[in-house]
């Protein structure tokens, strides 16, 4: 009856609301009697707080309260926890320094929280915040990961005098060293994976509410995983029972990882609401976002690839120093380890891989997951190495990749993961064709005639998504489960509300999840609504990150749907006076097999809620089912990207002339949404390669503290993408889906930098390849 | 933003009277620089004197060989004006390169010149064309207007009323954009008045400045080769994350050459 909805280009249900300004973001929520918070932030990267004088601020107009770290300590408000324990090479736990919500004695980065002023209006709070007098003794700062462990470097935390959180390793070092010793060729690269500032279009925002009537709290917050936020905040920081705390993440305008975490501001407004018995709200200004949102990447790496005479990869050796910033953000510790080193096999059969990661504290904003989280860093290592090796050995880079592709699945990598399925040759072939690589040399010649340099670069990435089998994650140090939950509530007339623990902040869940449900039930999509982002409505959830929504959240919904259909069959069997085993469900109809006797889905729903004729002895009334789904493996989206650039020799300006991306995301629910995700990811990946570079000066001041200096890519910086997909369905979830949210950001940087280095004829170039950077490289080459 | 008093006078005289009374007050034109600074709490005028209703500052016309732009004329109007496009196409093109569409519909020439951002575009045209800036009490030659970083010849409370640009034989503006802000990292305006050539640079120094060696070379022969090999000294040029003095010096030559090429087209 209804056409299949899985695979259909359905327009996003949420767009009408967003495009007409009817979205409800945290800052849109206005509550009676609300007060406004302004945070006093450290102007210094590293300093001892000798004294804080709040008297003037307390007397300023409209001020209700001023709190400092001392007030939080007195109230026994805990510090922010880290959700992942890494065990170092010596079997010791990582160093976990306290992460207070308001500074206790010391500040450790520019923007660190020193005090909060709550006032009747936002302007009054800001005015009074300027009246808080803080006496600092400024200490030397260390900002550069490579210098954090140097002798004499200023120590941030007492428990880590060498600024080292952990030294961690994965892989068989002896086997790798042995392979290097007999290799015919070794390619080596030293590079920095640049630090990025996420810049979601909606800044972070939080409103804490306390009700004396039921001693309950509500936190409205721009967040990607409200249940996780609640768990962390109640159990670890405020010591509140979870049933007294509701966390609502309403419409959220982008996260890219930066809204996964529990932040100091969230805790402080919640706590202050109780002290003042008034809602307390805060919305970051863009400048505050730059200073205090968790940043991404920031690795210093030496990477080596050993090859034999035929270009077969023998081994890979990687040494990385990862900058964690001043404190451990919620998932900071697992990004440069578990989500990084495990991906170093890429799409290749490299038999031995060893990776050592040293994670350091510096006087910079905390660093955590940012779109791709560890996997762009891994892809950059692998794909820059492979391309460089191909150039050194004068082997066509596509051919070198083919010689090393994994072809037999399942495939156990030497770095812990087991790939279930894939077809890397298929995406590479398609990318070469779609990108018209065949005619590259004539385009290069044409560029040359115009005085321009032209280059081509590839990247064949893999990512581990669908995070994660909880038992595996637990064995690797996760302090939480990583399943997902879903609930299907069928209403008496057959329409459906779906509750998911996954969260949408741009991904389009309200459409693609509805497509899955409507397709499976064979009912119109208009009859299905998706609810997410409210702990008081949704049974539980682990939220959205790591491209896990459809693979894990979607599967939980499918599991709940299976239960609905199973129960529906029982009801239908009763009504049709048939045996349950004879009932088939097909596109909205319960039928007795081989007959024309049937009941519509709506009729069964109605019978469940108006159970006059009902098998009461065997079945409860109602049609409402939950499911929790814990995946048995990660999913492994992969793809091949080809980038072509042109370089203006006079100015160093790079333009991307062509960008081709062919991805394998397994089954696709809504191609239009997938294309949007790919476009966005590519723009972010191109941003990392060409324009975005977060920069602190030596004293720890953030130089790129606004969009006047931090360069986000704009529409004009990216070409019209050529994209396509190939499909090897995931083998271990019922939808066959893998996830697509991060791919573009993972594959693009290496493809772009491979193309630029090709155009310039240089081995390496730092990201972002700004005009000045490229010009300098050209100058050096000419000299 | 700190609190302030808002005024909306309907004539220059009224605006000037207010300015005389409110010593901590400021004129508000398009607000594209001033309001930003206020939001960041970097500027805290006691009073804002909005020039938006002062119609005598809004004239845009071409009289003979001169383009007359009222202080409150928006960038978008200059960019879209057929008369300006005909008389000095390089000026219309420059206005069309400022910021983005929203900024161009708010920002004004008076505000841009009074503000004298080191990376602003208009100063290159004003200096490159040898324009005259009229205020309510005097006329200031372009060569005497730009004094330093955010510093001009304007006295406190002095109101720019109009800018008059003489039309050259040919001219062009080349802008190399700061990748982040899209202001000029280096912008070069070249104008040939037939024998007399002016070359003005913005973005590279504390304020817009002329490049006499290039002017001389181009006066002798108005051709790209004349400037292609002139090496600009990097001493004193701006230094920031996006461009070192050396890179800026290099870009001045490249942009000058391209501007001459464009002017000859
Ligand atoms: C996103 C963005 C991008 C931009 N990009 C560019 C760019 O690429 N190139 C560029 O050149 N500019 C750029 N600008 C700046 C823009 O052109 C501003 O409009 C301009 O600098 C100031 O003009 P305004 O009319 O907005 O003046 P305002 O901001 O209102 O005022 C600026 C200053 O001038 C004073 N003032 C205003 N009018 C007068 C007058 N008639 N007499 C005396 N004093 C006066 C004010 O008191 C104030 O001190 C950008 C701005 C933004 C927000």
Short mmCIF file of C-alpha atoms in Angstrom, two decimals, chain A residues 368-628:
data_model
loop_
_atom_site.label_atom_id
_atom_site.label_comp_id
_atom_site.label_asym_id
_atom_site.label_seq_id
_atom_site.Cartn_x
_atom_site.Cartn_y
_atom_site.Cartn_z
CA UNK A 368 37.86 16.85 23.35
CA UNK A 369 35.92 15.20 20.53
CA UNK A 370 35.21 17.36 17.49
CA UNK A 371 33.47 15.98 14.39
CA UNK A 372 35.40 12.81 13.61
CA UNK A 373 37.15 12.73 17.00
CA UNK A 374 40.42 10.84 16.65
CA UNK A 375 39.50 9.37 13.30
CA UNK A 376 40.40 12.44 11.22
CA UNK A 377 43.74 12.44 13.03
CA UNK A 378 44.26 8.74 12.22
CA UNK A 379 43.19 9.17 8.61
CA UNK A 380 45.55 12.10 8.27
CA UNK A 381 48.44 9.97 9.50
CA UNK A 382 47.64 7.01 7.25
CA UNK A 383 46.68 8.84 4.10
CA UNK A 384 49.47 11.41 4.17
CA UNK A 385 51.93 8.55 4.68
CA UNK A 386 50.51 6.43 1.89
CA UNK A 387 50.43 9.29 -0.60
CA UNK A 388 53.96 10.33 0.34
CA UNK A 389 55.22 6.76 0.02
CA UNK A 390 53.63 6.50 -3.42
CA UNK A 391 55.42 9.66 -4.53
CA UNK A 392 58.72 8.50 -3.10
CA UNK A 393 58.41 5.12 -4.79
CA UNK A 394 56.96 6.61 -7.98
CA UNK A 395 53.95 4.35 -7.79
CA UNK A 396 50.56 5.71 -8.78
CA UNK A 397 48.91 6.55 -5.43
CA UNK A 398 45.67 4.81 -6.35
CA UNK A 399 47.61 1.74 -7.37
CA UNK A 400 49.62 1.69 -4.15
CA UNK A 401 46.36 1.72 -2.23
CA UNK A 402 44.95 -1.12 -4.31
CA UNK A 403 48.02 -3.23 -3.62
CA UNK A 404 47.28 -2.99 0.07
CA UNK A 405 43.51 -2.99 0.34
CA UNK A 406 41.82 -5.38 2.73
CA UNK A 407 39.66 -7.69 0.63
CA UNK A 408 38.64 -10.48 2.97
CA UNK A 409 36.04 -9.82 5.65
CA UNK A 410 35.61 -10.02 8.53
CA UNK A 411 39.11 -8.62 8.96
CA UNK A 412 40.96 -8.43 12.26
CA UNK A 413 43.31 -5.44 12.32
CA UNK A 414 46.46 -5.43 14.42
CA UNK A 415 44.98 -2.51 16.37
CA UNK A 416 42.01 -4.17 18.06
CA UNK A 417 39.15 -3.62 15.64
CA UNK A 418 37.41 -6.22 13.53
CA UNK A 419 35.95 -4.82 10.29
CA UNK A 420 32.73 -6.65 9.41
CA UNK A 421 32.45 -5.68 5.79
CA UNK A 422 33.56 -3.26 3.10
CA UNK A 423 34.58 -2.91 -0.53
CA UNK A 424 37.34 -0.35 -0.79
CA UNK A 425 38.09 -0.97 -4.42
CA UNK A 426 34.50 -0.12 -5.32
CA UNK A 427 34.60 3.33 -3.73
CA UNK A 428 38.06 4.05 -5.12
CA UNK A 429 37.07 3.05 -8.66
CA UNK A 430 33.93 5.14 -8.46
CA UNK A 431 35.82 8.16 -7.12
CA UNK A 432 38.44 7.97 -9.84
CA UNK A 433 35.75 7.86 -12.44
CA UNK A 434 33.48 10.50 -10.99
CA UNK A 435 36.47 12.76 -10.45
CA UNK A 436 37.59 12.24 -14.07
CA UNK A 437 41.08 11.52 -12.82
CA UNK A 438 41.94 10.20 -16.26
CA UNK A 439 41.99 13.73 -17.68
CA UNK A 440 43.78 15.37 -14.78
CA UNK A 441 46.97 15.93 -16.74
CA UNK A 442 45.21 17.94 -19.41
CA UNK A 443 43.59 20.08 -16.74
CA UNK A 444 46.99 20.55 -15.15
CA UNK A 445 48.40 21.67 -18.46
CA UNK A 446 45.54 24.10 -18.90
CA UNK A 447 46.22 25.53 -15.42
CA UNK A 448 49.88 25.86 -16.23
CA UNK A 449 49.04 27.92 -19.29
CA UNK A 450 47.21 30.32 -17.01
CA UNK A 451 50.26 30.46 -14.75
CA UNK A 452 48.69 28.32 -12.04
CA UNK A 453 49.88 25.17 -10.31
CA UNK A 454 47.50 22.24 -10.14
CA UNK A 455 47.64 19.20 -7.90
CA UNK A 456 45.62 16.10 -7.13
CA UNK A 457 45.33 14.19 -3.89
CA UNK A 458 43.51 11.14 -2.60
CA UNK A 459 42.32 9.95 0.75
CA UNK A 460 40.82 6.55 1.46
CA UNK A 461 39.43 6.73 4.97
CA UNK A 462 37.78 4.36 7.38
CA UNK A 463 36.00 5.19 10.60
CA UNK A 464 34.63 3.19 13.48
CA UNK A 465 31.10 4.39 14.19
CA UNK A 466 28.05 3.09 15.92
CA UNK A 467 29.75 3.59 19.22
CA UNK A 468 29.84 1.10 20.87
CA UNK A 469 29.60 -2.41 22.23
CA UNK A 470 29.44 -1.51 25.92
CA UNK A 471 31.52 -4.48 27.05
CA UNK A 472 34.31 -3.59 24.64
CA UNK A 473 34.18 0.07 25.59
CA UNK A 474 34.18 -0.91 29.25
CA UNK A 475 37.22 -3.08 28.85
CA UNK A 476 38.96 -0.12 27.24
CA UNK A 477 38.14 2.23 30.09
CA UNK A 478 34.70 3.67 29.38
CA UNK A 479 32.89 4.59 32.57
CA UNK A 480 29.48 4.39 30.91
CA UNK A 481 27.52 1.99 28.76
CA UNK A 482 27.13 2.93 25.14
CA UNK A 483 23.85 1.31 24.15
CA UNK A 484 20.78 3.21 23.04
CA UNK A 485 17.15 3.13 24.06
CA UNK A 486 13.92 3.65 22.18
CA UNK A 487 10.21 3.51 22.82
CA UNK A 488 7.31 3.15 20.43
CA UNK A 489 4.02 4.48 21.72
CA UNK A 490 1.17 3.53 19.43
CA UNK A 491 -1.87 5.70 20.11
CA UNK A 492 -5.41 4.28 20.04
CA UNK A 493 -6.09 5.44 16.49
CA UNK A 494 -2.84 4.09 15.13
CA UNK A 495 -0.60 7.15 15.04
CA UNK A 496 2.77 6.73 16.66
CA UNK A 497 5.08 8.70 18.90
CA UNK A 498 8.65 7.48 19.00
CA UNK A 499 10.92 8.33 21.89
CA UNK A 500 14.61 8.04 21.23
CA UNK A 501 17.61 8.46 23.46
CA UNK A 502 19.51 9.69 20.47
CA UNK A 503 19.52 13.47 20.02
CA UNK A 504 19.19 15.55 16.89
CA UNK A 505 21.03 18.84 16.60
CA UNK A 506 21.14 19.09 12.85
CA UNK A 507 21.13 15.43 11.85
CA UNK A 508 17.48 15.25 10.86
CA UNK A 509 16.36 12.43 13.17
CA UNK A 510 12.79 13.64 13.13
CA UNK A 511 12.71 12.69 9.48
CA UNK A 512 14.99 9.71 9.05
CA UNK A 513 13.86 7.95 12.23
CA UNK A 514 10.24 8.57 11.19
CA UNK A 515 11.03 7.05 7.80
CA UNK A 516 12.29 3.89 9.48
CA UNK A 517 9.21 3.59 11.67
CA UNK A 518 6.70 4.46 8.95
CA UNK A 519 8.39 2.08 6.54
CA UNK A 520 8.50 -0.82 8.97
CA UNK A 521 4.91 -0.30 10.06
CA UNK A 522 3.64 0.57 6.59
CA UNK A 523 1.88 3.68 7.83
CA UNK A 524 2.08 7.25 6.47
CA UNK A 525 5.08 9.21 7.73
CA UNK A 526 2.74 11.99 8.83
CA UNK A 527 1.44 9.57 11.46
CA UNK A 528 4.84 9.31 13.13
CA UNK A 529 6.52 11.87 15.37
CA UNK A 530 9.92 11.60 16.98
CA UNK A 531 10.54 12.90 20.48
CA UNK A 532 14.04 13.34 21.79
CA UNK A 533 16.06 15.47 24.14
CA UNK A 534 14.06 15.38 27.38
CA UNK A 535 14.87 13.03 30.23
CA UNK A 536 11.32 13.32 31.53
CA UNK A 537 9.89 12.01 28.28
CA UNK A 538 12.50 9.61 26.95
CA UNK A 539 13.18 6.48 28.97
CA UNK A 540 16.96 6.65 28.67
CA UNK A 541 19.61 7.53 26.16
CA UNK A 542 23.29 7.84 25.50
CA UNK A 543 22.89 10.58 22.92
CA UNK A 544 24.44 11.56 19.66
CA UNK A 545 28.12 11.51 18.75
CA UNK A 546 30.45 9.29 16.77
CA UNK A 547 27.91 8.86 13.93
CA UNK A 548 25.99 6.45 16.15
CA UNK A 549 22.41 7.67 15.85
CA UNK A 550 20.92 5.53 13.13
CA UNK A 551 23.15 2.50 13.75
CA UNK A 552 22.52 2.30 17.49
CA UNK A 553 19.51 4.58 18.15
CA UNK A 554 17.79 3.47 14.96
CA UNK A 555 18.32 -0.18 15.85
CA UNK A 556 16.83 0.30 19.31
CA UNK A 557 13.73 1.67 17.61
CA UNK A 558 13.61 -1.28 15.21
CA UNK A 559 13.85 -3.66 18.18
CA UNK A 560 10.92 -1.90 19.84
CA UNK A 561 8.99 -2.02 16.56
CA UNK A 562 9.55 -5.77 16.38
CA UNK A 563 7.91 -6.06 19.79
CA UNK A 564 4.96 -3.92 18.64
CA UNK A 565 4.44 -6.12 15.61
CA UNK A 566 4.76 -9.27 17.69
CA UNK A 567 2.11 -8.03 20.09
CA UNK A 568 -0.05 -6.83 17.21
CA UNK A 569 0.04 -10.33 15.78
CA UNK A 570 -1.29 -11.74 19.02
CA UNK A 571 -4.14 -9.26 19.03
CA UNK A 572 -4.84 -9.91 15.35
CA UNK A 573 -4.83 -13.66 15.89
CA UNK A 574 -7.50 -13.22 18.54
CA UNK A 575 -9.64 -10.90 16.44
CA UNK A 576 -9.32 -13.01 13.30
CA UNK A 577 -9.74 -16.23 15.22
CA UNK A 578 -6.58 -17.61 13.72
CA UNK A 579 -3.45 -19.05 15.13
CA UNK A 580 -0.76 -16.51 15.93
CA UNK A 581 1.74 -18.35 13.79
CA UNK A 582 -0.51 -17.84 10.76
CA UNK A 583 -0.52 -14.05 11.09
CA UNK A 584 1.73 -12.13 8.78
CA UNK A 585 2.44 -8.44 8.96
CA UNK A 586 2.85 -6.63 5.70
CA UNK A 587 2.82 -2.88 5.14
CA UNK A 588 0.18 -1.91 7.64
CA UNK A 589 -1.89 -5.08 7.49
CA UNK A 590 -2.09 -8.12 9.78
CA UNK A 591 -3.20 -10.96 7.52
CA UNK A 592 -4.04 -14.58 7.97
CA UNK A 593 -1.55 -16.23 5.65
CA UNK A 594 -3.07 -17.48 2.42
CA UNK A 595 -6.46 -15.80 3.00
CA UNK A 596 -7.93 -12.34 2.49
CA UNK A 597 -8.79 -11.99 6.14
CA UNK A 598 -6.92 -9.07 7.66
CA UNK A 599 -6.89 -6.24 10.19
CA UNK A 600 -5.35 -2.86 9.61
CA UNK A 601 -2.63 -1.58 11.91
CA UNK A 602 -5.01 1.11 13.23
CA UNK A 603 -7.67 -1.45 14.04
CA UNK A 604 -5.21 -3.44 16.11
CA UNK A 605 -4.11 -0.31 17.93
CA UNK A 606 -7.70 0.56 18.64
CA UNK A 607 -8.39 -2.95 19.93
CA UNK A 608 -5.39 -2.67 22.24
CA UNK A 609 -6.77 0.48 23.85
CA UNK A 610 -10.49 -0.33 23.66
CA UNK A 611 -10.10 -3.95 24.66
CA UNK A 612 -13.70 -5.09 24.57
CA UNK A 613 -12.92 -8.12 22.51
CA UNK A 614 -9.43 -8.93 23.72
CA UNK A 615 -7.40 -11.92 24.94
CA UNK A 616 -7.23 -10.55 28.50
CA UNK A 617 -6.08 -13.85 29.90
CA UNK A 618 -2.93 -13.79 27.75
CA UNK A 619 -2.20 -10.15 26.96
CA UNK A 620 -2.06 -6.78 28.62
CA UNK A 621 -3.97 -4.00 26.90
CA UNK A 622 -2.14 -1.10 25.28
CA UNK A 623 0.46 -0.95 22.51
CA UNK A 624 3.67 0.51 23.83
CA UNK A 625 7.10 -1.08 23.74
CA UNK A 626 10.63 -0.22 24.79
CA UNK A 627 13.92 -1.59 23.65
CA UNK A 628 17.52 -1.14 24.65
#
